PDB file of C-alpha atoms and ligand atoms in Angstrom:
ATOM      1  CA  MET L 199     155.107 154.851 155.155  1.00 75.00           C
ATOM      2  CA  THR L 200     154.499 155.263 150.641  1.00 92.00           C
ATOM      3  CA  PHE L 201     153.431 153.673 148.122  1.00 98.00           C
ATOM      4  CA  VAL L 202     155.973 152.406 145.326  1.00 98.00           C
ATOM      5  CA  VAL L 203     155.677 151.123 142.267  1.00 98.00           C
ATOM      6  CA  ALA L 204     157.644 147.638 142.340  1.00 98.00           C
ATOM      7  CA  GLU L 205     159.559 145.714 139.698  1.00 98.00           C
ATOM      8  CA  ASN L 206     156.381 143.844 137.333  1.00 98.00           C
ATOM      9  CA  CYS L 207     155.764 147.396 136.051  1.00 98.00           C
ATOM     10  CA  ILE L 208     158.582 146.976 134.191  1.00 98.00           C
ATOM     11  CA  LYS L 209     157.717 146.985 129.956  1.00 98.00           C
ATOM     12  CA  CYS L 210     153.693 146.803 132.008  1.00 98.00           C
ATOM     13  CA  LYS L 211     153.151 149.853 132.064  1.00 98.00           C
ATOM     14  CA  TYR L 212     149.012 150.108 132.050  1.00 98.00           C
ATOM     15  CA  MET L 213     149.155 152.668 133.463  1.00 98.00           C
ATOM     16  CA  ASP L 214     145.540 152.925 134.778  1.00 98.00           C
ATOM     17  CA  CYS L 215     147.420 153.579 138.381  1.00 98.00           C
ATOM     18  CA  VAL L 216     148.113 157.394 136.503  1.00 98.00           C
ATOM     19  CA  ASP L 217     144.169 158.384 136.238  1.00 98.00           C
ATOM     20  CA  VAL L 218     143.151 157.570 140.326  1.00 98.00           C
ATOM     21  CA  CYS L 219     146.100 160.068 141.494  1.00 98.00           C
ATOM     22  CA  PRO L 220     144.738 162.849 143.185  1.00 98.00           C
ATOM     23  CA  VAL L 221     148.335 164.907 143.411  1.00 98.00           C
ATOM     24  CA  ASP L 222     149.685 163.105 139.935  1.00 98.00           C
ATOM     25  CA  ALA L 223     152.477 161.979 141.780  1.00 98.00           C
ATOM     26  CA  PHE L 224     153.134 158.872 138.883  1.00 98.00           C
ATOM     27  CA  TYR L 225     156.588 160.410 136.729  1.00 98.00           C
ATOM     28  CA  GLU L 226     157.374 158.199 133.437  1.00 98.00           C
ATOM     29  CA  GLY L 227     160.705 156.720 132.552  1.00 98.00           C
ATOM     30  CA  GLU L 228     160.924 154.531 129.257  1.00 97.00           C
ATOM     31  CA  ILE L 229     159.739 150.976 130.718  1.00 98.00           C
ATOM     32  CA  LEU L 230     158.476 152.281 133.828  1.00 98.00           C
ATOM     33  CA  LEU L 231     156.122 154.719 136.445  1.00 98.00           C
ATOM     34  CA  VAL L 232     157.299 155.799 139.789  1.00 98.00           C
ATOM     35  CA  ILE L 233     156.397 157.456 142.117  1.00 98.00           C
ATOM     36  CA  ASN L 234     157.742 160.711 143.720  1.00 98.00           C
ATOM     37  CA  PRO L 235     157.479 159.871 147.278  1.00 98.00           C
ATOM     38  CA  ASP L 236     157.652 163.040 148.579  1.00 97.00           C
ATOM     39  CA  GLU L 237     154.219 163.963 147.143  1.00 98.00           C
ATOM     40  CA  CYS L 238     152.669 161.320 147.179  1.00 98.00           C
ATOM     41  CA  ILE L 239     150.007 161.709 150.573  1.00 97.00           C
ATOM     42  CA  ASP L 240     149.537 157.520 150.824  1.00 97.00           C
ATOM     43  CA  CYS L 241     145.670 157.128 150.588  1.00 98.00           C
ATOM     44  CA  GLY L 242     146.606 153.903 148.536  1.00 98.00           C
ATOM     45  CA  ILE L 243     144.240 154.582 145.731  1.00 98.00           C
ATOM     46  CA  CYS L 244     146.240 154.156 142.844  1.00 98.00           C
ATOM     47  CA  GLU L 245     146.995 150.323 144.160  1.00 98.00           C
ATOM     48  CA  PRO L 246     144.210 148.139 143.212  1.00 98.00           C
ATOM     49  CA  GLU L 247     143.842 149.995 140.314  1.00 98.00           C
ATOM     50  CA  CYS L 248     147.205 148.255 138.923  1.00 98.00           C
ATOM     51  CA  PRO L 249     146.705 145.561 136.177  1.00 98.00           C
ATOM     52  CA  ALA L 250     149.588 144.116 137.088  1.00 98.00           C
ATOM     53  CA  GLU L 251     150.077 144.298 140.752  1.00 98.00           C
ATOM     54  CA  ALA L 252     152.900 146.374 140.973  1.00 98.00           C
ATOM     55  CA  ILE L 253     152.377 149.314 143.718  1.00 98.00           C
ATOM     56  CA  PHE L 254     152.975 148.260 147.302  1.00 98.00           C
ATOM     57  CA  CYS L 255     152.834 150.209 150.277  1.00 97.00           C
ATOM     58  CA  THR L 256     156.871 149.769 151.217  1.00 97.00           C
ATOM     59  CA  HIS L 257     156.532 148.029 154.292  1.00 95.00           C
ATOM     60  CA  GLU L 258     154.553 145.597 152.663  1.00 96.00           C
ATOM     61  CA  LEU L 259     156.529 145.531 149.668  1.00 97.00           C
ATOM     62  CA  PRO L 260     157.683 141.779 148.200  1.00 95.00           C
ATOM     63  CA  GLU L 261     161.006 139.895 149.736  1.00 95.00           C
ATOM     64  CA  GLY L 262     163.639 141.472 147.754  1.00 94.00           C
ATOM     65  CA  GLN L 263     162.384 144.277 146.364  1.00 96.00           C
ATOM     66  CA  GLU L 264     163.175 147.059 148.988  1.00 96.00           C
ATOM     67  CA  HIS L 265     165.329 148.629 146.485  1.00 96.00           C
ATOM     68  CA  PHE L 266     162.454 150.290 144.679  1.00 98.00           C
ATOM     69  CA  ILE L 267     161.989 152.540 147.680  1.00 98.00           C
ATOM     70  CA  GLU L 268     165.239 153.572 146.488  1.00 98.00           C
ATOM     71  CA  LEU L 269     164.799 153.267 142.917  1.00 98.00           C
ATOM     72  CA  ASN L 270     161.083 155.324 143.564  1.00 98.00           C
ATOM     73  CA  GLN L 271     163.376 158.407 144.912  1.00 98.00           C
ATOM     74  CA  GLU L 272     165.961 158.755 143.007  1.00 98.00           C
ATOM     75  CA  LEU L 273     163.991 157.754 139.458  1.00 98.00           C
ATOM     76  CA  SER L 274     161.649 160.504 140.261  1.00 98.00           C
ATOM     77  CA  LYS L 275     163.840 162.764 140.126  1.00 98.00           C
ATOM     78  CA  THR L 276     165.292 162.271 136.614  1.00 98.00           C
ATOM     79  CA  TYR L 277     161.610 160.668 135.017  1.00 98.00           C
ATOM     80  CA  THR L 278     158.572 162.829 133.755  1.00 98.00           C
ATOM     81  CA  ASN L 279     155.746 163.598 135.426  1.00 98.00           C
ATOM     82  CA  ILE L 280     152.549 162.111 133.912  1.00 98.00           C
ATOM     83  CA  ARG L 281     148.994 162.573 134.565  1.00 98.00           C
ATOM     84  CA  ARG L 282     147.214 160.936 131.951  1.00 98.00           C
ATOM     85  CA  SER L 283     147.375 157.599 130.718  1.00 98.00           C
ATOM     86  CA  LYS L 284     148.203 156.603 127.673  1.00 97.00           C
ATOM     87  CA  GLN L 285     148.259 153.570 125.458  1.00 97.00           C
ATOM     88  CA  PRO L 286     150.687 150.637 127.206  1.00 97.00           C
ATOM     89  CA  PRO L 287     153.284 148.471 125.384  1.00 98.00           C
ATOM     90  CA  PRO L 288     151.723 146.200 123.275  1.00 98.00           C
ATOM     91  CA  ASP L 289     153.458 143.464 124.252  1.00 98.00           C
ATOM     92  CA  ALA L 290     152.928 144.371 128.327  1.00 98.00           C
ATOM     93  CA  ASP L 291     150.818 141.529 129.054  1.00 98.00           C
ATOM     94  CA  ARG L 292     153.898 139.686 127.531  1.00 98.00           C
ATOM     95  CA  TRP L 293     155.953 140.893 130.007  1.00 98.00           C
ATOM     96  CA  ASN L 294     152.820 140.393 133.183  1.00 98.00           C
ATOM     97  CA  GLY L 295     154.573 138.077 135.308  1.00 97.00           C
ATOM     98  CA  MET L 296     158.105 137.470 133.748  1.00 97.00           C
ATOM     99  CA  PRO L 297     160.706 137.088 136.521  1.00 94.00           C
ATOM    100  CA  SER L 298     164.148 139.039 137.161  1.00 93.00           C
ATOM    101  CA  LYS L 299     162.883 141.971 134.415  1.00 96.00           C
ATOM    102  CA  LEU L 300     165.054 145.181 137.179  1.00 93.00           C
ATOM    103  CA  GLN L 301     167.857 143.890 134.645  1.00 95.00           C
ATOM    104  CA  LEU L 302     166.704 145.622 132.026  1.00 96.00           C
ATOM    105  CA  LEU L 303     166.344 149.065 133.520  1.00 91.00           C
TER     106      LEU L 303
HETATM  107 FE1  SF4 B   3     148.769 159.076 144.440  1.00 72.92          FE
HETATM  108 FE2  SF4 B   3     147.898 157.797 146.095  1.00 72.92          FE
HETATM  109 FE3  SF4 B   3     148.832 155.851 144.237  1.00 72.92          FE
HETATM  110 FE4  SF4 B   3     150.630 158.236 146.082  1.00 72.92          FE
HETATM  111  S1  SF4 B   3     149.278 156.594 146.815  1.00 72.92           S
HETATM  112  S2  SF4 B   3     150.791 157.676 144.184  1.00 72.92           S
HETATM  113  S3  SF4 B   3     148.646 159.821 146.383  1.00 72.92           S
HETATM  114  S4  SF4 B   3     147.123 157.540 144.579  1.00 72.92           S
HETATM  115 FE1  F3S B   4     152.693 150.109 136.334  1.00 72.92          FE
HETATM  116 FE2  F3S B   4     151.067 149.370 137.513  1.00 72.92          FE
HETATM  117 FE3  F3S B   4     150.739 151.925 136.893  1.00 72.92          FE
HETATM  118  S1  F3S B   4     151.579 148.132 135.494  1.00 72.92           S
HETATM  119  S2  F3S B   4     152.165 151.915 134.524  1.00 72.92           S
HETATM  120  S3  F3S B   4     151.777 150.629 138.050  1.00 72.92           S
HETATM  121  S4  F3S B   4     148.753 150.613 136.309  1.00 72.92           S
END
């Protein structure tokens, strides 16, 4: 088991998750953050911190978002490690809850 970032992070990137992670397991892409499963120690602290409710442990991922397990693993190899939060995008709230954001990746 590990924790993963799922679809609703896309274009929201609130980044509250970054500051609480004790092992700096978050990686940043242009429109999404992901968790490196090899670094995550499964503490679960980040899950309730996300205002977009985009973080799940793998066995609680919403139906149809199981592919985010592999996406977190793959994208964390190329994304940049992030240890401190930055400003979220100015239009983050507009994207919160928007369906079918995966196609934007
Ligand atoms: Fe970091 Fe814990 Fe979240 Fe894993 S579950 S990404 S270790 S805060
Ligand atoms: Fe994304 Fe939520 Fe973190 S929107 S950047 S997983 S706080």
